[in-house]
Amino acid sequence: MRKLLLLLVLLPSLAVAQTVTRDGVTLSAPQEQRAEAIGDQLRCLVCQNESIEGSSATLAKQLRVIIRQQVVAGADDKSIMDYMVQRYGIFVLLKPPISPLTWLLYASPFLALALGLLFAWLARRGTVAAPPPLDAAEQDRLERLLKS
Amino acid sequence: MNTTRRLLFTAPLAAVALGGAAFYTILERMEANKYDPHALPSPLIGKKPPAFNLPGLNGAAGFANTDIAAPPRPMLVNWFASWCLPCAEEAPMMAQLAKTGLPIWGIAYQDNAAALANYFAQYGNPYARLALDTPGLTAINWGVYGVPETYLIDKDGIVRWRWAGAITDDVLANGLNPLLAKYS
């Protein structure tokens, strides 16, 4: 009876202790989630439109192992990202950071909007406004001109 | 037609023409092997290679970062593998460069002794020194993302140039040779 009670008390710890083994590294479920979130933000350098998480390239697999080892060792997300950027440059980030190199990229929607507004303004300015209605004297003159 | 209307009509046309011209230039430069959209700039350029110490083939001495910290003349470090087809394609170029007296040190990436022996028997061994990165972890520290990759290291041990892929006559003439002249 006491043994059964002990088992029941320990049961919830199973959920916490649940481990995942991915690419040969064993880590807890939340750690694996963190590792996946990091890997999703990194570009596989071999097949450049895939993330490290989604690629089957050998290099991507090795980088997945490195990410998981660092997660298990307690490294924070930023230091793992820095590790990758230090080796492969900012191109490894699927979402590039705002830097002088990417200013034009991030400014492009606003530039396009400004250009559009400029053209809209030019187009409005280009149309000639209808003249004000003629008064009686002008109407007379117009009729005389048309008749002659 | 007043000037504003004319501008409104010609501006989109000009934008399309400009885009077309830019696209055409990119394609032409790609055809001429002068531009590779997949090539990445190496963060190692302007820096010394990260610390490493790799073994050689069959118990022979390999080399470490300290061995290339101050070479007597500019040198190349060529990452290659016996299983890599572009490396075999590049082998005659490496042999030709080695013949000019340019020191080329090789690092075999994720390879094994038997396969390397076969590779050298078939294509010759142009390397003044050879090291093996069997786990491929030094490669990751260098930012190597495929083989072959070639690094030019100047007399101060600083990386000046990285080429990913086989070195062709074009790459030699337009990329490597001017830098070799500059740093020797």
Short mmCIF file of C-alpha atoms in Angstrom, two decimals:
data_model
loop_
_atom_site.label_atom_id
_atom_site.label_comp_id
_atom_site.label_asym_id
_atom_site.label_seq_id
_atom_site.Cartn_x
_atom_site.Cartn_y
_atom_site.Cartn_z
CA MET A 1 0.00 0.00 0.00
CA ARG A 2 2.80 2.42 0.89
CA LYS A 3 4.61 1.50 -2.31
CA LEU A 4 1.50 2.22 -4.34
CA LEU A 5 1.11 5.59 -2.65
CA LEU A 6 4.72 6.43 -3.38
CA LEU A 7 4.19 5.52 -7.04
CA LEU A 8 1.11 7.73 -7.21
CA VAL A 9 2.98 10.64 -5.63
CA LEU A 10 5.86 10.23 -8.08
CA LEU A 11 3.60 9.90 -11.12
CA PRO A 12 3.54 13.62 -12.04
CA SER A 13 7.35 13.67 -12.10
CA LEU A 14 7.17 11.42 -15.19
CA ALA A 15 5.74 14.30 -17.18
CA VAL A 16 8.60 16.58 -16.14
CA ALA A 17 11.28 13.98 -16.62
CA GLN A 18 10.07 13.02 -20.09
CA THR A 19 13.05 13.20 -22.42
CA VAL A 20 13.46 13.40 -26.16
CA THR A 21 16.41 12.14 -28.17
CA ARG A 22 17.00 14.07 -31.36
CA ASP A 23 20.10 13.62 -33.53
CA GLY A 24 21.76 11.67 -30.73
CA VAL A 25 21.29 14.31 -28.02
CA THR A 26 18.94 13.59 -25.13
CA LEU A 27 17.12 16.54 -23.64
CA SER A 28 13.87 17.36 -21.85
CA ALA A 29 10.74 18.24 -23.82
CA PRO A 30 10.90 22.01 -23.06
CA GLN A 31 14.59 22.03 -23.97
CA GLU A 32 13.80 20.32 -27.26
CA GLN A 33 11.10 22.94 -27.94
CA ARG A 34 13.61 25.69 -27.31
CA ALA A 35 16.17 24.02 -29.57
CA GLU A 36 13.58 23.69 -32.35
CA ALA A 37 12.60 27.35 -32.01
CA ILE A 38 16.25 28.34 -32.39
CA GLY A 39 16.82 25.98 -35.32
CA ASP A 40 13.73 27.37 -37.09
CA GLN A 41 15.33 30.82 -37.15
CA LEU A 42 18.60 29.63 -38.69
CA ARG A 43 19.27 29.10 -42.35
CA CYS A 44 20.78 25.85 -43.58
CA LEU A 45 23.87 27.00 -45.47
CA VAL A 46 23.84 24.01 -47.81
CA CYS A 47 20.25 24.27 -49.08
CA GLN A 48 19.78 27.95 -48.54
CA ASN A 49 16.00 28.22 -48.39
CA GLU A 50 15.57 25.64 -45.65
CA SER A 51 15.97 26.12 -41.93
CA ILE A 52 18.49 24.08 -39.96
CA GLU A 53 15.54 22.39 -38.28
CA GLY A 54 13.94 21.37 -41.58
CA SER A 55 17.00 20.34 -43.56
CA SER A 56 18.41 16.85 -44.00
CA ALA A 57 21.90 18.08 -44.93
CA THR A 58 24.76 16.69 -42.84
CA LEU A 59 25.88 20.17 -41.80
CA ALA A 60 22.36 21.05 -40.64
CA LYS A 61 22.28 17.88 -38.57
CA GLN A 62 25.62 18.77 -36.97
CA LEU A 63 24.38 22.25 -36.19
CA ARG A 64 21.20 20.79 -34.65
CA VAL A 65 23.44 18.69 -32.39
CA ILE A 66 25.46 21.77 -31.41
CA ILE A 67 22.29 23.74 -30.64
CA ARG A 68 20.97 20.92 -28.45
CA GLN A 69 24.27 20.45 -26.64
CA GLN A 70 24.37 24.17 -25.89
CA VAL A 71 20.72 24.17 -24.74
CA VAL A 72 21.47 21.28 -22.37
CA ALA A 73 24.56 23.14 -21.14
CA GLY A 74 22.28 26.06 -20.25
CA ALA A 75 23.27 28.59 -22.94
CA ASP A 76 20.66 31.28 -23.63
CA ASP A 77 19.12 31.83 -27.08
CA LYS A 78 21.20 34.90 -27.81
CA SER A 79 24.53 33.24 -27.15
CA ILE A 80 23.57 30.31 -29.42
CA MET A 81 22.57 32.76 -32.18
CA ASP A 82 25.83 34.66 -31.67
CA TYR A 83 27.74 31.40 -31.98
CA MET A 84 26.19 30.82 -35.41
CA VAL A 85 26.56 34.43 -36.63
CA GLN A 86 30.20 34.50 -35.56
CA ARG A 87 30.88 31.51 -37.82
CA TYR A 88 28.56 31.99 -40.78
CA GLY A 89 27.71 35.72 -40.76
CA ILE A 90 24.27 37.33 -40.52
CA PHE A 91 23.17 35.37 -43.61
CA VAL A 92 22.60 32.40 -41.29
CA LEU A 93 19.68 34.29 -39.70
CA LEU A 94 16.45 33.74 -41.62
CA LYS A 95 15.25 37.07 -40.23
CA PRO A 96 18.14 39.47 -40.77
CA PRO A 97 18.79 42.04 -38.02
CA ILE A 98 18.44 45.77 -38.71
CA SER A 99 21.94 46.97 -39.61
CA PRO A 100 23.40 49.39 -42.18
CA LEU A 101 23.51 46.44 -44.60
CA THR A 102 19.76 45.81 -44.26
CA TRP A 103 18.46 49.38 -43.88
CA LEU A 104 17.38 49.52 -47.51
CA LEU A 105 15.63 46.15 -47.14
CA TYR A 106 13.60 47.26 -44.11
CA ALA A 107 12.97 50.75 -45.51
CA SER A 108 11.67 49.43 -48.86
CA PRO A 109 7.95 49.22 -47.86
CA PHE A 110 8.06 52.83 -46.63
CA LEU A 111 9.97 53.97 -49.72
CA ALA A 112 7.37 52.26 -51.93
CA LEU A 113 4.56 53.95 -49.99
CA ALA A 114 6.24 57.36 -50.28
CA LEU A 115 6.74 56.86 -54.00
CA GLY A 116 3.10 55.85 -54.40
CA LEU A 117 1.92 58.93 -52.49
CA LEU A 118 4.16 61.11 -54.65
CA PHE A 119 2.62 59.69 -57.82
CA ALA A 120 -0.91 60.00 -56.44
CA TRP A 121 -0.20 63.64 -55.59
CA LEU A 122 1.27 64.30 -59.04
CA ALA A 123 -1.75 62.66 -60.69
CA ARG A 124 -4.18 64.82 -58.69
CA ARG A 125 -2.20 67.93 -59.45
CA GLY A 126 -2.19 67.05 -63.15
CA THR A 127 -5.98 67.08 -63.56
CA VAL A 128 -7.32 70.55 -64.40
CA ALA A 129 -10.09 71.70 -62.05
CA ALA A 130 -13.42 72.50 -63.75
CA PRO A 131 -13.79 76.32 -64.25
CA PRO A 132 -16.37 78.15 -62.10
CA PRO A 133 -19.79 78.61 -63.73
CA LEU A 134 -20.12 81.62 -66.05
CA ASP A 135 -21.93 84.73 -64.85
CA ALA A 136 -24.59 86.48 -67.02
CA ALA A 137 -22.14 88.80 -68.84
CA GLU A 138 -19.83 85.94 -69.70
CA GLN A 139 -22.77 83.82 -70.86
CA ASP A 140 -23.82 86.65 -73.24
CA ARG A 141 -20.33 86.96 -74.60
CA LEU A 142 -20.07 83.19 -75.15
CA GLU A 143 -23.32 83.13 -77.09
CA ARG A 144 -22.24 86.08 -79.23
CA LEU A 145 -18.92 84.39 -79.95
CA LEU A 146 -20.62 81.13 -80.90
CA LYS A 147 -23.09 82.87 -83.22
CA SER A 148 -20.56 85.01 -85.07
CA MET B 1 -0.04 66.23 -72.71
CA ASN B 2 1.53 68.19 -69.91
CA THR B 3 4.77 67.24 -68.18
CA THR B 4 3.12 65.69 -65.13
CA ARG B 5 1.04 63.32 -67.24
CA ARG B 6 4.08 62.44 -69.33
CA LEU B 7 6.01 61.67 -66.14
CA LEU B 8 3.18 59.49 -64.85
CA PHE B 9 3.19 57.47 -68.04
CA THR B 10 6.95 57.09 -68.40
CA ALA B 11 7.87 56.43 -64.74
CA PRO B 12 6.41 52.89 -64.55
CA LEU B 13 7.94 52.10 -67.92
CA ALA B 14 11.31 53.36 -66.73
CA ALA B 15 11.03 51.31 -63.53
CA VAL B 16 10.32 48.14 -65.51
CA ALA B 17 13.20 48.87 -67.91
CA LEU B 18 15.58 49.49 -65.01
CA GLY B 19 14.51 46.26 -63.29
CA GLY B 20 14.95 44.34 -66.53
CA ALA B 21 18.40 45.77 -67.07
CA ALA B 22 19.42 44.88 -63.51
CA PHE B 23 18.09 41.34 -63.87
CA TYR B 24 19.88 40.91 -67.19
CA THR B 25 23.17 42.10 -65.66
CA ILE B 26 22.82 39.59 -62.82
CA LEU B 27 22.13 36.74 -65.26
CA GLU B 28 25.04 37.71 -67.48
CA ARG B 29 27.44 37.94 -64.54
CA MET B 30 26.23 34.53 -63.33
CA GLU B 31 26.87 33.05 -66.78
CA ALA B 32 30.37 34.51 -66.80
CA ASN B 33 31.02 33.02 -63.32
CA LYS B 34 31.57 36.50 -61.93
CA TYR B 35 28.62 36.39 -59.57
CA ASP B 36 27.28 33.54 -57.48
CA PRO B 37 24.02 34.33 -55.66
CA HIS B 38 24.68 31.45 -53.26
CA ALA B 39 28.16 32.63 -52.26
CA LEU B 40 28.40 34.01 -48.75
CA PRO B 41 30.91 36.49 -47.40
CA SER B 42 33.10 34.83 -44.78
CA PRO B 43 33.09 36.43 -41.31
CA LEU B 44 36.66 35.13 -41.02
CA ILE B 45 38.01 37.68 -43.51
CA GLY B 46 40.32 40.15 -41.77
CA LYS B 47 40.73 37.78 -38.82
CA LYS B 48 42.97 34.89 -37.84
CA PRO B 49 41.47 31.39 -38.09
CA PRO B 50 40.01 30.08 -34.81
CA ALA B 51 42.14 27.83 -32.61
CA PHE B 52 42.39 24.22 -33.76
CA ASN B 53 44.82 21.32 -33.64
CA LEU B 54 44.15 18.53 -36.11
CA PRO B 55 45.93 15.20 -36.60
CA GLY B 56 47.57 14.14 -39.86
CA LEU B 57 47.16 11.08 -42.03
CA ASN B 58 48.05 7.68 -40.49
CA GLY B 59 49.70 9.12 -37.38
CA ALA B 60 51.70 11.76 -39.29
CA ALA B 61 51.78 15.27 -37.86
CA GLY B 62 48.81 17.40 -38.85
CA PHE B 63 48.81 21.10 -38.11
CA ALA B 64 47.38 23.68 -35.75
CA ASN B 65 46.31 27.31 -36.00
CA THR B 66 49.69 28.27 -34.51
CA ASP B 67 51.43 26.74 -37.56
CA ILE B 68 49.68 29.18 -39.89
CA ALA B 69 49.86 32.20 -37.57
CA ALA B 70 52.80 33.81 -39.42
CA PRO B 71 53.67 31.96 -42.66
CA PRO B 72 56.85 33.11 -44.48
CA ARG B 73 54.71 33.90 -47.54
CA PRO B 74 50.97 33.98 -48.34
CA MET B 75 49.48 30.51 -48.42
CA LEU B 76 46.26 28.68 -49.11
CA VAL B 77 44.30 26.42 -46.81
CA ASN B 78 42.18 24.13 -48.94
CA TRP B 79 39.27 22.27 -47.36
CA PHE B 80 38.50 19.17 -49.43
CA ALA B 81 37.26 15.60 -49.20
CA SER B 82 37.93 12.44 -51.17
CA TRP B 83 34.16 11.94 -51.54
CA CYS B 84 33.59 15.38 -53.04
CA LEU B 85 33.27 15.60 -56.83
CA PRO B 86 34.09 19.33 -57.22
CA CYS B 87 37.28 18.65 -55.20
CA ALA B 88 38.37 16.09 -57.78
CA GLU B 89 37.54 18.65 -60.48
CA GLU B 90 39.65 21.18 -58.64
CA ALA B 91 42.61 18.80 -58.16
CA PRO B 92 44.44 19.81 -61.40
CA MET B 93 44.15 23.48 -60.39
CA MET B 94 45.61 22.71 -56.95
CA ALA B 95 48.46 20.76 -58.59
CA GLN B 96 49.11 23.68 -60.96
CA LEU B 97 49.14 26.20 -58.08
CA ALA B 98 51.42 23.99 -55.96
CA LYS B 99 53.86 23.85 -58.91
CA THR B 100 54.18 27.66 -58.85
CA GLY B 101 55.58 27.34 -55.32
CA LEU B 102 52.46 28.59 -53.56
CA PRO B 103 52.18 26.64 -50.28
CA ILE B 104 48.83 24.84 -50.08
CA TRP B 105 47.88 23.15 -46.84
CA GLY B 106 45.00 20.72 -47.02
CA ILE B 107 42.34 19.86 -44.47
CA ALA B 108 40.37 16.72 -45.29
CA TYR B 109 36.76 17.17 -44.16
CA GLN B 110 34.90 14.15 -42.73
CA ASP B 111 37.17 11.69 -44.46
CA ASN B 112 39.13 8.52 -43.71
CA ALA B 113 42.69 7.36 -44.34
CA ALA B 114 41.91 4.62 -46.87
CA ALA B 115 39.69 6.85 -49.04
CA LEU B 116 42.28 9.64 -48.90
CA ALA B 117 45.07 7.27 -50.00
CA ASN B 118 42.94 6.30 -53.02
CA TYR B 119 42.16 9.93 -53.77
CA PHE B 120 45.84 10.95 -53.72
CA ALA B 121 46.78 7.93 -55.85
CA GLN B 122 44.28 9.07 -58.47
CA TYR B 123 44.61 12.86 -58.39
CA GLY B 124 48.03 13.44 -56.78
CA ASN B 125 48.74 15.19 -53.49
CA PRO B 126 49.38 18.93 -53.90
CA TYR B 127 49.42 19.65 -50.16
CA ALA B 128 52.57 20.77 -48.34
CA ARG B 129 50.89 19.78 -45.07
CA LEU B 130 47.79 17.72 -44.49
CA ALA B 131 45.39 17.59 -41.55
CA LEU B 132 42.21 15.57 -41.01
CA ASP B 133 39.01 17.06 -39.62
CA THR B 134 37.14 13.79 -39.27
CA PRO B 135 34.35 15.03 -36.94
CA GLY B 136 33.98 18.24 -38.99
CA LEU B 137 33.86 20.50 -35.94
CA THR B 138 36.88 22.64 -36.87
CA ALA B 139 35.11 23.21 -40.19
CA ILE B 140 32.10 24.62 -38.33
CA ASN B 141 34.39 26.95 -36.36
CA TRP B 142 35.84 28.21 -39.65
CA GLY B 143 32.35 28.69 -41.09
CA VAL B 144 32.96 26.10 -43.80
CA TYR B 145 29.61 25.13 -45.33
CA GLY B 146 30.76 22.80 -48.07
CA VAL B 147 33.85 21.43 -49.76
CA PRO B 148 35.96 22.55 -51.48
CA GLU B 149 36.61 25.85 -49.78
CA THR B 150 39.87 27.75 -50.11
CA TYR B 151 41.23 30.40 -47.76
CA LEU B 152 44.08 32.79 -48.55
CA ILE B 153 46.19 33.54 -45.48
CA ASP B 154 48.67 36.41 -45.57
CA LYS B 155 52.07 36.71 -43.87
CA ASP B 156 50.43 37.97 -40.68
CA GLY B 157 48.26 34.87 -40.52
CA ILE B 158 45.12 36.83 -41.43
CA VAL B 159 42.45 35.41 -43.74
CA ARG B 160 42.18 37.69 -46.79
CA TRP B 161 39.93 35.73 -49.11
CA ARG B 162 37.62 32.74 -49.08
CA TRP B 163 36.33 30.90 -52.11
CA ALA B 164 33.53 28.36 -51.76
CA GLY B 165 33.56 25.88 -54.62
CA ALA B 166 36.23 24.80 -57.06
CA ILE B 167 38.78 27.40 -58.16
CA THR B 168 38.46 27.88 -61.91
CA ASP B 169 40.72 29.79 -64.32
CA ASP B 170 38.38 32.78 -63.98
CA VAL B 171 38.50 32.72 -60.18
CA LEU B 172 42.28 32.42 -60.33
CA ALA B 173 42.67 35.35 -62.73
CA ASN B 174 40.08 37.69 -61.18
CA GLY B 175 40.09 36.64 -57.53
CA LEU B 176 43.21 34.92 -56.29
CA ASN B 177 46.06 36.23 -58.46
CA PRO B 178 45.49 39.95 -57.76
CA LEU B 179 45.36 39.23 -54.01
CA LEU B 180 48.48 37.05 -54.12
CA ALA B 181 50.30 39.93 -55.80
CA LYS B 182 48.96 42.35 -53.18
CA TYR B 183 49.93 40.34 -50.11
CA SER B 184 53.26 38.77 -51.15
#
